[in-house]
Each structure stands twice: as C-alpha cells, then as structure tokens.
XYZ file of C-alpha atoms in Angstrom:
636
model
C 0.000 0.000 0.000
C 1.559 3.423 -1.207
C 2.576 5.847 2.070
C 0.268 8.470 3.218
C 1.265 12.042 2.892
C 0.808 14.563 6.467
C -2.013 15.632 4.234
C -3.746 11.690 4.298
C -3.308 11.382 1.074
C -0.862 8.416 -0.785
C 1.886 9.597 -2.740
C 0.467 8.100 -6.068
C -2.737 9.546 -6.252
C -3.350 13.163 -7.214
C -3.293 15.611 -4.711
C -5.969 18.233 -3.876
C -6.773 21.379 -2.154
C -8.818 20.485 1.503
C -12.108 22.387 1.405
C -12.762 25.007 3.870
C -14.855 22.575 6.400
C -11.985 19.912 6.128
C -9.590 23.060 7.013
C -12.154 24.092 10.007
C -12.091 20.433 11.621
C -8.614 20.039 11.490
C -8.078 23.352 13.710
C -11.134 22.067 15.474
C -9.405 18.789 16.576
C -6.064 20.554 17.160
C -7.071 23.341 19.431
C -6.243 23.085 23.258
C -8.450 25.463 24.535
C -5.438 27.875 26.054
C -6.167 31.017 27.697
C -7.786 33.754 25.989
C -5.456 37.160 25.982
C -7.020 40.080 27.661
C -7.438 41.785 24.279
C -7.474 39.402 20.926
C -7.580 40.701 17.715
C -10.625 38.851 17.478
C -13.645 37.685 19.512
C -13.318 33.728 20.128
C -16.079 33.390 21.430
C -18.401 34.563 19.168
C -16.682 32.197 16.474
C -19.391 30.114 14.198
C -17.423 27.343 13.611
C -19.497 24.729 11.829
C -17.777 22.216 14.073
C -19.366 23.294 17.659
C -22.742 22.264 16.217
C -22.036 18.494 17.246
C -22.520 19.895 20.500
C -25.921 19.039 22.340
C -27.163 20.405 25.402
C -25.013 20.868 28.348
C -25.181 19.177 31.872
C -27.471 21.365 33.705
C -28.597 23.518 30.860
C -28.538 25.092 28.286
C -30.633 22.671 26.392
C -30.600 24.260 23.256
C -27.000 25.334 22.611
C -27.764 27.454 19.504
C -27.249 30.508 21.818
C -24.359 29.997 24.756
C -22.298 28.438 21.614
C -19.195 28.004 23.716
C -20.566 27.253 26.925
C -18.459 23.827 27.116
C -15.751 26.342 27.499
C -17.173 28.383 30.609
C -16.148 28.048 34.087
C -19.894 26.955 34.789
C -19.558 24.304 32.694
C -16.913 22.774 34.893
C -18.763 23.680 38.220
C -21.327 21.476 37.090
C -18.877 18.741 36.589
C -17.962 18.505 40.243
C -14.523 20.944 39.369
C -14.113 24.128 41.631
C -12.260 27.213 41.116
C -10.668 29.348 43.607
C -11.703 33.292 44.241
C -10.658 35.541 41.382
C -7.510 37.397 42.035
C -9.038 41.299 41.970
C -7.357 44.258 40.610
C -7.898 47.142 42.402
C -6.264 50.496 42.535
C -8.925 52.058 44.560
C -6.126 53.088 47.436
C -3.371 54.021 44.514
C -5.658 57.019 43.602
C -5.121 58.433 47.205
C -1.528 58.500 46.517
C -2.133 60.994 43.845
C -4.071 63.768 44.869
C -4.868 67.258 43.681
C -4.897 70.105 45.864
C -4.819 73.932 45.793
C -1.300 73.338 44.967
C -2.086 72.024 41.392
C -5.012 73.761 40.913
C -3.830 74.185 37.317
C -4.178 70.510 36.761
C -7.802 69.542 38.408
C -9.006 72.599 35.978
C -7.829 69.935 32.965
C -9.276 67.040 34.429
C -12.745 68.525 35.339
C -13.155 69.738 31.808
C -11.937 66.639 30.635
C -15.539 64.733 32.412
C -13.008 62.393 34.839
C -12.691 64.771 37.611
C -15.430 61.945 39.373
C -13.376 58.770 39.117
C -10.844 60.737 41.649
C -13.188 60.486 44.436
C -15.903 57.240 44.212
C -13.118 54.835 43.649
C -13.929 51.774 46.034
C -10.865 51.118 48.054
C -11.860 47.022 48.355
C -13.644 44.593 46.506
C -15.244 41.298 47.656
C -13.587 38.479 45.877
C -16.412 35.780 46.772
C -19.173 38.282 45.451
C -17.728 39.446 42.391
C -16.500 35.283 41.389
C -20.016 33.892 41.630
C -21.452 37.206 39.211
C -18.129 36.117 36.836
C -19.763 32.469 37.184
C -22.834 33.959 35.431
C -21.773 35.934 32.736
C -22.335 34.706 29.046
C -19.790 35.954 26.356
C -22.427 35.660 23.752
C -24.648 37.636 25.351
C -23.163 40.188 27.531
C -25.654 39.380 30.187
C -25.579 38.267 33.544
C -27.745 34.594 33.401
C -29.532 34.824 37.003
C -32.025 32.052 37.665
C -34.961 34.285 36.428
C -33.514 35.926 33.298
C -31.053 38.225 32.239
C -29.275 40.984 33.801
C -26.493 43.042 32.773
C -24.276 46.939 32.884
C -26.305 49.190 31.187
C -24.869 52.852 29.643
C -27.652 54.101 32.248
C -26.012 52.423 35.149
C -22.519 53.506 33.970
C -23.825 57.273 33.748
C -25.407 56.964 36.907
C -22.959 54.979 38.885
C -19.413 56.973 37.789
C -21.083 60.640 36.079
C -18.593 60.266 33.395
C -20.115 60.959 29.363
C -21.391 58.035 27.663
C -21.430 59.938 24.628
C -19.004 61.614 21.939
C -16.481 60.144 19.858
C -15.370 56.581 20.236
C -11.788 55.606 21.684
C -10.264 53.823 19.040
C -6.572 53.003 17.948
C -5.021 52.286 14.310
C -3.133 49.338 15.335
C -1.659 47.585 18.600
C 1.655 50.409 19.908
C 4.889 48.243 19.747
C 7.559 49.151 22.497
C 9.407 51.671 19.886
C 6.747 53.719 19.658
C 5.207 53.914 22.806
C 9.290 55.198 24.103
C 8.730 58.117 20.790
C 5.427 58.896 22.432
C 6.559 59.321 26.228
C 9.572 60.938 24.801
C 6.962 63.356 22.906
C 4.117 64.430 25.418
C 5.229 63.579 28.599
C 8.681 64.837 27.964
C 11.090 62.050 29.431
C 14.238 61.123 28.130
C 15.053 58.259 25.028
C 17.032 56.562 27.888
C 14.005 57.151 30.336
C 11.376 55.676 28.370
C 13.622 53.112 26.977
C 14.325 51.676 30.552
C 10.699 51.950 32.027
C 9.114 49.961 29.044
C 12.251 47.056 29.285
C 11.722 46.846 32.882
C 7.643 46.689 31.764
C 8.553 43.939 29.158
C 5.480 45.688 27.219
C 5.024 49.300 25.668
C 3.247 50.175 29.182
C 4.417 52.173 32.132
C 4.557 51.480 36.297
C 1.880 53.526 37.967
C 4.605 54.111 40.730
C 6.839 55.294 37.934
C 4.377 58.049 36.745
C 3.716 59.509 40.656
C 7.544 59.923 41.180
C 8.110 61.404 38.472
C 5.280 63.849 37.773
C 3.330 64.212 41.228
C 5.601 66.752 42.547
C 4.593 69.337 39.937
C 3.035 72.291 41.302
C 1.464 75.466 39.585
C 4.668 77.327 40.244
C 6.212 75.197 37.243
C 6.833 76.203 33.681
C 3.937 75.895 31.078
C 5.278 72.302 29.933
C 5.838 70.734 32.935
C 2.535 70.986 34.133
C 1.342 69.918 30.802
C 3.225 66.670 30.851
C 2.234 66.158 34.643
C -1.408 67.011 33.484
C -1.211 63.765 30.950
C 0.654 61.972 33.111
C -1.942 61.999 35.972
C -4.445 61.175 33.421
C -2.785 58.663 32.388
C -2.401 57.481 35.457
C -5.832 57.813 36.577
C -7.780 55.436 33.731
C -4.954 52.951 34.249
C -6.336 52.646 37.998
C -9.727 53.027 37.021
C -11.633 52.871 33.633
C -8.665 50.200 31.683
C -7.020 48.707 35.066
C -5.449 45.483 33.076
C -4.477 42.220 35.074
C -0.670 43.472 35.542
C -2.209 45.336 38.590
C 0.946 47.287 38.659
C 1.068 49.573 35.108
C -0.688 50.907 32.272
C -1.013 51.124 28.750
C 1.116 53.577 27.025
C -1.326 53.527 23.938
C -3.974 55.430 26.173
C -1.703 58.611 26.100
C -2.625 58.954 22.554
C -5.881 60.315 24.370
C -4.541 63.116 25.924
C -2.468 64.900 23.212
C -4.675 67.489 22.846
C -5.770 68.089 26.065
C -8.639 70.805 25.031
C -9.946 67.434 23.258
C -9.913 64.723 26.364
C -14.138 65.890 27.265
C -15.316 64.861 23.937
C -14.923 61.005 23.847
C -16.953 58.662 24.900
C -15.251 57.167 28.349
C -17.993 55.502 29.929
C -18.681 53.329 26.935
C -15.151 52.483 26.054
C -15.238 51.535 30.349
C -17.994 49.261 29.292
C -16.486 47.681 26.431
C -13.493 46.892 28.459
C -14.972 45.592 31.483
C -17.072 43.086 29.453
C -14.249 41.823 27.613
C -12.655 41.355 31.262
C -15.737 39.353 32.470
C -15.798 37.333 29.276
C -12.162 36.238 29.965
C -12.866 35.274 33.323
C -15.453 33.324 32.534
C -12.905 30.467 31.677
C -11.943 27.760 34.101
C -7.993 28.063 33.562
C -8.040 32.832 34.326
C -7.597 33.462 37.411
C -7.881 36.648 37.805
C -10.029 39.937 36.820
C -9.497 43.590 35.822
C -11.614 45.914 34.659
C -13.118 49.048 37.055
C -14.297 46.740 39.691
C -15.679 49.895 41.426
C -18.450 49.828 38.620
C -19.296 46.085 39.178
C -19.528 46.432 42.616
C -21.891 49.147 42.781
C -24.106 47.795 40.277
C -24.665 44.628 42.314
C -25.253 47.034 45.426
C -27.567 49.100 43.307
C -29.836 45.851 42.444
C -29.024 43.398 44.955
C -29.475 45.908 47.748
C -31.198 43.578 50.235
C -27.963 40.897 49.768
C -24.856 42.860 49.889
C -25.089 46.592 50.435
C -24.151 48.717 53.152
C -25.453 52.144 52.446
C -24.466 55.106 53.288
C -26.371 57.595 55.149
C -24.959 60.584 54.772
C -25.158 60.082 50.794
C -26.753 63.159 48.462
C -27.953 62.476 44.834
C -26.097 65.378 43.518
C -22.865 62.591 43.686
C -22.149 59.615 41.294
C -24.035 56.440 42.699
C -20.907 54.766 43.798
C -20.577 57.182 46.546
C -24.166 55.582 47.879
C -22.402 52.507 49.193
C -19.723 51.556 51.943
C -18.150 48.690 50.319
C -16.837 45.930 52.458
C -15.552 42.328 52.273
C -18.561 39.564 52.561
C -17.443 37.110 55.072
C -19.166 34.089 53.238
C -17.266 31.830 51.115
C -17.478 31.948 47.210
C -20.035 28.742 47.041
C -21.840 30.534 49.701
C -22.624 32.967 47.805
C -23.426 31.259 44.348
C -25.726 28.858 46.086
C -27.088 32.435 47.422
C -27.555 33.624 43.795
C -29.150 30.527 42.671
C -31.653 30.340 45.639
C -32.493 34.706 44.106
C -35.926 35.735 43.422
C -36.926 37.994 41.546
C -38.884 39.763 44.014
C -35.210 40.506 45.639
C -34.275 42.615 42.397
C -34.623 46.030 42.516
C -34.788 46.731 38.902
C -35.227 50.174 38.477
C -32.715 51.701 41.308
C -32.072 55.339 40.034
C -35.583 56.613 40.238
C -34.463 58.893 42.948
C -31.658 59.697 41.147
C -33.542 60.964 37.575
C -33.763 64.540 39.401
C -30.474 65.421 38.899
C -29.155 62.800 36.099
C -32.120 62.030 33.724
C -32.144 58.302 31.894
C -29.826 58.762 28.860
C -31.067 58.173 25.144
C -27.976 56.168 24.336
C -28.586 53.816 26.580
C -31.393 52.292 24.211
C -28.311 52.133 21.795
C -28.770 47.966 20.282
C -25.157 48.192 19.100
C -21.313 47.533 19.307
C -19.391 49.217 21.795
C -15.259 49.982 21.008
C -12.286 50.600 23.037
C -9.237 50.407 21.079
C -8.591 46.734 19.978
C -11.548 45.802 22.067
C -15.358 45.286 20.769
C -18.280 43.935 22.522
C -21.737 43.488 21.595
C -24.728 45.702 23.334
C -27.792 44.259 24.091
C -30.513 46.263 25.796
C -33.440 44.758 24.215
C -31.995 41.441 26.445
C -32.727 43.241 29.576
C -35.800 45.462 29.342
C -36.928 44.687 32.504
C -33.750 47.206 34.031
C -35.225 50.250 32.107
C -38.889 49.494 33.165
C -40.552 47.147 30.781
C -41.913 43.746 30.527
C -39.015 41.221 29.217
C -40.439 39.667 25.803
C -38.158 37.092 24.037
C -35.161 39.270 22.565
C -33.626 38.318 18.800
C -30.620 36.464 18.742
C -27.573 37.929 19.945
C -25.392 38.821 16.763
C -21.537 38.453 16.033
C -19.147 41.741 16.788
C -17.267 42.996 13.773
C -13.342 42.734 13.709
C -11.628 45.684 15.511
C -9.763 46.665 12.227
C -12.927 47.665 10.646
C -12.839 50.231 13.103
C -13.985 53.305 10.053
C -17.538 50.930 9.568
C -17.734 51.146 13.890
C -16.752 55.050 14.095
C -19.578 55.497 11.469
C -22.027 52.989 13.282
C -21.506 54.913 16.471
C -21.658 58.359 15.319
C -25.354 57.843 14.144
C -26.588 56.191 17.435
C -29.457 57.991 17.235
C -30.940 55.694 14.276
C -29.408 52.667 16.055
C -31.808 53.364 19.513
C -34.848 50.534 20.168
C -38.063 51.478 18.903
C -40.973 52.302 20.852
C -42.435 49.408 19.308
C -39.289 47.021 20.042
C -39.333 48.170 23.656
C -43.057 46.645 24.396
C -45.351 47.403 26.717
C -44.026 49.123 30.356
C -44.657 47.272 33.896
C -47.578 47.525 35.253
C -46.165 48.556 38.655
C -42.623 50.209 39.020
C -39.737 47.754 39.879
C -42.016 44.152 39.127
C -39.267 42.872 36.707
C -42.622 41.550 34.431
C -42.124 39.370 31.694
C -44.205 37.735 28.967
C -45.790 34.361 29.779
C -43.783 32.441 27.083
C -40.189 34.040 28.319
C -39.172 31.394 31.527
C -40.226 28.289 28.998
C -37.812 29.812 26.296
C -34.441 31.526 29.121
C -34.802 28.117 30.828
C -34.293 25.797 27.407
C -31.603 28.351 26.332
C -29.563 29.391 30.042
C -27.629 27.546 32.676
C -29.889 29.261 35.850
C -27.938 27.279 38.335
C -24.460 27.229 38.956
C -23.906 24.600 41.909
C -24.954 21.242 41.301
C -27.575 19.991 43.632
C -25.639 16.873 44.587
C -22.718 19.196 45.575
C -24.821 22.248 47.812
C -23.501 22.734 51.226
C -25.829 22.734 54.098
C -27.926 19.743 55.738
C -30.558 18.395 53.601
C -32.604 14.870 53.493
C -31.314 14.134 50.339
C -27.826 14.915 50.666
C -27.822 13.047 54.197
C -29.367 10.078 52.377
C -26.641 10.032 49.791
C -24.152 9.712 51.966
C -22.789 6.350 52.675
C -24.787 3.547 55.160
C -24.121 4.012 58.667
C -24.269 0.798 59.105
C -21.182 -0.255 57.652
C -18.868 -2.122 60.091
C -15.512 -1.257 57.958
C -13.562 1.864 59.719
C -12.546 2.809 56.402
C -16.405 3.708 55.612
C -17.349 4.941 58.481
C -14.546 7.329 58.126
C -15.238 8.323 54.862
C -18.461 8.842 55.439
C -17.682 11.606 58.583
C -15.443 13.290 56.164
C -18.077 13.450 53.455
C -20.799 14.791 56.019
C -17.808 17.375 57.634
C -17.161 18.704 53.945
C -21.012 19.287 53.066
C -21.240 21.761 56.049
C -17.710 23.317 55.521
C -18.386 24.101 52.678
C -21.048 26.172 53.115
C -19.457 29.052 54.423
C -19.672 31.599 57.623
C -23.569 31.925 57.337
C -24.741 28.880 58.788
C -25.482 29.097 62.637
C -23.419 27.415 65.307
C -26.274 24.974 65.517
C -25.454 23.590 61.978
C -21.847 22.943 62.838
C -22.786 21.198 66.713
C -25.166 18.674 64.645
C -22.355 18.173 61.786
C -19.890 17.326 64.881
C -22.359 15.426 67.187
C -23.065 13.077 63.865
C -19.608 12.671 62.708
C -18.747 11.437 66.590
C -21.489 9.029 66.306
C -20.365 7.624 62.710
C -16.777 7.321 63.855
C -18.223 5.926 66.926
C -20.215 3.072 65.301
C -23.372 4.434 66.875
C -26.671 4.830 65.502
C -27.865 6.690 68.407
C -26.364 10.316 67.264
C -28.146 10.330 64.088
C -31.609 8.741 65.257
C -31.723 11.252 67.881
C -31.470 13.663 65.250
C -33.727 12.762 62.443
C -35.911 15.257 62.729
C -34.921 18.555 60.267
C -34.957 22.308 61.444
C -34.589 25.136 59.436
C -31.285 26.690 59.278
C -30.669 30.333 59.338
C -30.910 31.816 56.193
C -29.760 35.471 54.777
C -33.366 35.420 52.535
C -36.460 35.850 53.380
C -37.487 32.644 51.384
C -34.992 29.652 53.260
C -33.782 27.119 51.053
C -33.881 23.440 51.326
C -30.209 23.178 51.044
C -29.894 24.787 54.394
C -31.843 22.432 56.407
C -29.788 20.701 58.995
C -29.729 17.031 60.021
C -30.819 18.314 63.600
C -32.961 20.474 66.007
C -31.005 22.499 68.080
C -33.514 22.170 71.012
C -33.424 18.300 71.293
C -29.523 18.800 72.202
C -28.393 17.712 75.765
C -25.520 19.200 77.125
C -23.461 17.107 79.723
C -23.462 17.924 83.038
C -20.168 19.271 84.654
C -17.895 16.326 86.018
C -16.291 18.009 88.843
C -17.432 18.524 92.403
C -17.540 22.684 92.000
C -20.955 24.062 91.178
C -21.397 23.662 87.006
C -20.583 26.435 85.233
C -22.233 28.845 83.028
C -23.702 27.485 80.420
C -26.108 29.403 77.882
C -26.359 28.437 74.819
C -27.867 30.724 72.194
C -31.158 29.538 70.105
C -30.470 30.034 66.792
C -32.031 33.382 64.764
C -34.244 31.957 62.442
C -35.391 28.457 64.483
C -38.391 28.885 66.227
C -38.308 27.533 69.880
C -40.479 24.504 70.496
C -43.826 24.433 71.546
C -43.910 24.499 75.509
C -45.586 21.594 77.066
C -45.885 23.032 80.357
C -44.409 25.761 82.617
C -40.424 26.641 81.903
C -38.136 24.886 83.987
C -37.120 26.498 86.740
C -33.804 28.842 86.932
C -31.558 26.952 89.340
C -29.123 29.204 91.021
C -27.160 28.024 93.993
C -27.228 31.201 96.635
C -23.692 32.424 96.641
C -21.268 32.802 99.343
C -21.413 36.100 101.443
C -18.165 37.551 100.631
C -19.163 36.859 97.138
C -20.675 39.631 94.670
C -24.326 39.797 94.118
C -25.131 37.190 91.064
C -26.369 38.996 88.118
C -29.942 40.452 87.120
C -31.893 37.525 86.471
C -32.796 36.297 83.143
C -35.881 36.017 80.883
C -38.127 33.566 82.485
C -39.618 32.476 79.485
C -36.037 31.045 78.240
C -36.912 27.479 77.493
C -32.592 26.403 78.838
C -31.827 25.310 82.273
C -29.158 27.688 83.333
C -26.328 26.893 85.678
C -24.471 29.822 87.551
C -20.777 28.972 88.834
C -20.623 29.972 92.559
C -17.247 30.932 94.018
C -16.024 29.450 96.563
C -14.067 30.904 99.330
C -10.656 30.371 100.195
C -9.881 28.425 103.223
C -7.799 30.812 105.025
C-alpha cells in the first residue's frame, strides 16, 4: 500500500486542495483550549465554527445550545462537573488614587481634568472589593450575550447604570486606535508628550517587558509638579496623571501594577480629552474582562471593579449593600455605598444567587436619582461598543426589565465585527441615534414600578436556552434529606467507611461558608462522633430537620440541617464545683419549640457572702436550664 502524505493522502494519487470545512475540523481537533489574551484581535467566542454544532445540550442547561455556543468552554460548565475554582484574584487600585491627589497646589491641573468629564473617578473609587461576590457574578456571565444569566432571566451593565454609577459621558467620539503600539513607539510617544528622556522611556518599558508604564513610575516622576512650574511641565504632569488615573480606574489590566502607554494617545490634545466617549469604552473593556474570566484556567479579573460592585449594590441591595447615610444624589451612585468584604465563602454565595428571586431585584434603582441625572437616550443604543482593539456586543433589548418594561423574548444575539474595521464602527456609532430601540421594540411598560414583568412564554424559552444554576444539587452545602441520604450507610462495620463517610458529612457543612449558625456545625460534629463511633444513636436522635438560618427571606432546602437544636443535651459538669455557666444561644431563624408546660425552673445556687451579688436575672420564658458557677471561698 503506497505511504500516506501529512495531508492523508498516498503519494500516487493526485493531490488536492482540503475544502474550507476539512480546514475548520482540522483546527477544530487541534485546538487546546489555552487562555484567551485580555485583548485578541478577534472575539473567540463569538466564532461560528461549523464544528461546535455536534454539541448538544449541556449538563445542567442550556438545552438548546444554539445561543451559549461556547458554553463547554465556561467556568460553569466545569462547576457542574464537580470541578471548583478558587476566588478571582481582583485588581484594584482604589487606594493608589489616594496617593495621587490634587490640591490647591495644582489647581492648574484639576481645571484639565474637570473639563476633561473624569474629575469623578478621583473620588468614588472603592478602596476594596469582595472576591467571593464578584466570582459567583463572573460564574454567570455569558460571552455571547453580555448578560448576567440569574435564575430568572437576564441581567447586565447598562450605559444608564454607567452614567449613573461613575457621572462620566457616555457619549461623543469613540476611543479607538489604528493598530496595537509596539515598544518603539510607545518610548517616541513618552519621549513626545510627557517629555522624558530616550534613555528614560527606553528603561521603564524594558523593565515593563510591554510598551506600558509602572503607575509608581508616573507619581515619582510627575506628582511633585506644582502650579509654580513652567507651562510644559505641568502639561506633561497634566497627561501623566491622566494617564495614570484610567490605568487605575476605567482600563485597570491584570498586571495590577502599570498601564497602557497607547492610552496617552488620548490626551495629546488636552482641550480634546471631554469629547470622547469614556464611559462606553469603560464598558467595552470591562465586558471583555468578564468574558475572559469566565474560563476555568483565568484566574484573575481587571476591569473598574468599582463599577461592578456598585451595580450589584444598586440591584441586589437587600444581599450585599451597606449604604451610606450621609449620601446626596447630587454625587455619582458609587458614593451611595460603603463597600466591604462579605465574610461568606465563594459557594456561599453562588448557592445564594441561585436560591435569588426575583422579588429581591430592585430593577429600576435610580428613580431617585432621575432629578439630577435624567435616563440617557444612548442607553437604548442595540449596538457595538469599542475601546481600542476591544469590541463587545450591546444588548438592551436582552434586559428590558432594568429600564422598566416587561421582558419579551429578545432576537438572537449577533456576532461583533473585527476591531480593524474600526472606520464601519466610528460610522455605526456616530449615528446612534438611528441605532436606539423602537418604541415598538421596547413593548409594553410594567404595570407597577420595579415588578421585573415578563411575557408568559419568556421562563419556557431563558430556561431551554440558560444555565440558571451554577452549583450542582448533589454538591450544595448545608444539611438536607437528600444529601444526608446520599451519603454512605451508617451501618457499615468497615472503619474505612465509616470514616469516609464523617469526612463526606464534615465537607457538606464546611463548605457552606460563615452563614450557617453554630447549631449547623454542633449537629455536623455530634453526627460525625457518632459515625466514627459506630453508633446509631447520634443520628436517630437527630432525624428530625430544622430550618437553618438563612440570609433570605425565602430559606432554602439546602440549608436544612440534620438536627434540632432544642433536642440537644448538654453534659453535666464532672467536677465537684458548682457547674458552670452554660447558655447556649437559640439560633435566629429556628423557632423555639412548643412548651408543654411551665419553663423549667432557673436553678441558682445562693452564693457565698463575701461573694458579689449574682447577676440580674434572666428572661423567664427562656426554654434552657441555666447553671451559675458559685465561688467558693478560700480556706484561710
């Protein structure tokens, strides 16, 4: 038989061209899925490769695929699979900004940068962000879609909520660059408007090992300008603070510690900085951030977290916000909030997000805030959004229920342009105005203000299309029948078993983070004992379920325990000294059991005379035997 050729063809027979699906399924079967680059030339995931058709529906959902296209790819995917991924590494500049501030010294500068429309990312800045909270909302995002997929439809950043959030313009010309700045020119350019030196520059990008700059290099350089310098030093300092300040803010990339030096381009003509378009080019960039985190191997996620964090405070109020008080609606939105660190673990708070209702949505958050910043026209714009290299579909007409309206089924999502044919988006932009939804496209309005309506037909079609959960039922944390009687039999006589089945029943609780009571972990230890123990007693004793506290007003069955907190007997003190204190708390969200007769009596031994009185007496309805620890005197 003649030899085959690489190509798979013998060496006797003619050979011919492959045909452009042979071509496709060879790169098909070669590709290794590695991890996608901040900013690709081109969008992979919106790729229509004939090939991914083969692919069915998806563990858990979608069911039809012919809209999440590349969900086998997403990190939700894998979750569903019974693989975990850590937090998401945050970058955050929030406290970097303080470092850099503008005072009546450089008066001369904050003049620029208020006319330039930035002046409010200097002060609403978040100095932390909660890794747990912002993970599980990376968990839900859908590259095809720009959305967030929460259990009951689709969320996502509107232009509204950027214009609302941050008060920077969502309108005017679109921030777009010719081609990607190689490490020669971006040392011509800092040698040209911020004034440096060829050896300078030169020595700051090496270090960089990019055409980018240090953050820390741009502060010692340029923050001790003051108005008493010439004309050009406080014009390079001017660009250089910008610079700095949408490299910790608007386009903070995953090196956490520089910034682009293409940006600078921006700020050439300084009398020019107000007229572009920086809260949609913030938008563009933070949803090509989210769509690269969205796969299992990135660990990490950039982007102006100060944005995403607000807008889950905005319409998640009731779950994560801390308000505060003192708040006027003259300032951005991002002011509103103290933001702080939730203490509950990331699958705490994704099994939070999948237990959501949509009555615990507030859809329509700004309708205090219209007064003073009306709702924007652009933000009906059903287009592309650009910054520089980066393009990313918008979809209002996916979440209609954010701008007041009843959610019908939207059209299919459709495939972003290349970023070269960056003329055809400068022109698309430019005429927003006959890009906007039409009255008729936006429907019918709620019939109450903040319902989150939507047509009868549009759960049937979001469920057959979405993945609405996230954590796999057979892997929830918590106490539940079903989990319990998964779980391996406690009658095995093996220690081997009986051992792996404690360490199965300690991980189930463990797992489910700082917001279960003390109760839950007592029962999880109390039925472990009795497992390692051989005993059946422990777990009989126990059969009968109690709610667990829950942070909703609905509670979940995932958070039942195996227990009830008031069937508990604690041992008696072994000693010959009067038993201590002991007074343990019910739990918060258990109610206490029925009472079968009078309370049992407080028993509290008199106490010696040269003792203190004891203390004020407690409730007498308390349903726990209390036991006071007398002092005894010294003998003398």
């Amino acid at each position: 038989m003649p030899p085959r050729t690489r190509g798979g063809y013998t060496s006797d027979a003619p050979r011919r061209r492959p045909t452009g699906s042979e071509r496709r399924r060879r790169v098909h079967l070669r590709e290794v899925d590695p991890v996608p680059d901040p900013d690709p030339v081109e969008h992979p995931q919106h790729d229509r490769d004939e090939t991914e058709e083969v692919f069915e529906g998806a563990p858990g959902g979608p069911i039809d695929r012919s809209i999440l296209r590349s969900f086998h790819k997403h990190v939700a995917a894998k979750i569903w699979l019974g693989e975990d991924r850590a937090p998401l590494k945050l970058v955050n500049h929030g406290a970097k900004l303080q470092l850099w501030e503008l005072d009546m010294e450089r008066s001369r500068i904050y003049e620029t940068v208020h006319r330039s429309g930035l002046a409010p990312l200097t002060s609403c800045s978040h100095r932390v962000a909660s890794r747990p909270m912002l993970s599980a909302f990376c968990e839900r995002w859908q590259p095809e879609t720009t959305t967030f997929h929460m259990p009951f439809g689709e969320m996502t950043i509107t232009l509204d909520d950027v214009a609302s959030i941050l008060h920077i313009p969502v309108t005017g010309s679109m921030i777009s660059f010719p081609q990607p700045l190689r490490v020669d020119d971006a040392n011509a350019l800092l040698v040209e408007l911020l004034g440096t030196t060829d050896v300078e520059a030169s020595r700051e990008t090496e270090q960089c090992r990019s055409p980018s700059v240090r953050l820390l290099w741009l502060r010692d350089h340029f923050s001790t300008i003051t108005d008493a310098s010439s004309d050009d030093d406080i014009m390079f300092a001017t660009r250089a603070f910008l610079l700095h300040l949408v490299g910790c803010t608007l386009f903070a990339d995953k090196s956490a510690t520089s910034v682009a030096v293409v940006y600078l381009e921006l700020f050439r003509d300084l009398s020019m900085v107000g007229s572009y378009a920086w809260g949609a080019a913030c938008l563009a960039y933070l949803y090509r951030q989210l769509t690269t985190a969205t796969r299992f191997e990135v660990r990490q996620l950039g982007g102006y977290l100060t944005l995403l964090h607000a807008w889950i405070y905005e319409h998640f109020p009731e779950m994560f916000s801390s308000p505060d008080m003192s708040y006027t609606e003259s300032r951005p939105r991002a002011l509103r909030w103290r933001p702080h660190v939730i203490p509950d673990s990331l699958q705490s708070v994704r099994e939070r997000l999948d237990r959501l209702q949509i009555s615990e949505v507030c859809w329509e958050p700004y309708v205090d805030h219209r007064a003073e910043h009306p709702l924007p026209d652009i933000a009906w714009y059903s287009g592309c959004l650009k910054c520089g290299q980066v393009v990313e579909p918008y979809h209002p007409e996916r979440v209609l229920r954010q701008f007041g309206y009843i959610q019908t089924i939207p059209p299919r999502p459709f495939t972003p342009p290349r970023p070269d044919r960056s003329i055809l988006l400068e022109q698309y932009w430019e005429r927003w105005t006959d890009h906007v939804l039409t009255d008729q496209s936006r429907g019918r309005r709620c019939h109450y203000s903040g319902s989150g309506e939507s047509v009868p037909e549009y759960m049937a079609w979001y469920d057959r299309i979405s993945h609405r959960i996230v954590q796999p039922p057979q892997l929830r944390s918590g106490f539940t029948t079903d989990a319990r009687s998964s779980l391996p039999s406690h009658a095995a006589s093996t220690s081997d078993t009986r051992a792996a089945r404690a360490l199965t029943l300690l991980r189930l609780v463990i797992s489910g983070g700082r917001e279960q009571s003390v109760d839950v972990f007592w029962g999880a230890l109390n039925e472990a004992h009795g497992i390692l123990a051989g005993s059946d007693e422990t777990s009989a004793s126990h059969s009968t379920p109690s709610p667990a506290p829950a942070s909703h007003s609905t509670p979940s069955p995932a958070t039942l325990p195996f227990f009830s907190p008031a069937t508990f007997v604690y041992p008696p003190a072994a000693s010959d000294d009067p038993p201590p204190l002991i007074v343990p708390p019910p739990p918060a969200s258990v109610a206490p059991p029925a009472a079968s007769g009078p309370p049992p009596p407080l028993i509290v031994p008199p106490p010696p005379a040269s003792v203190a009185p004891p203390a004020p007496a407690l409730d007498s309805t308390a349903s726990t035997t209390v036991y006071v620890r007398a002092k005894r005197k010294k003998k003398t």
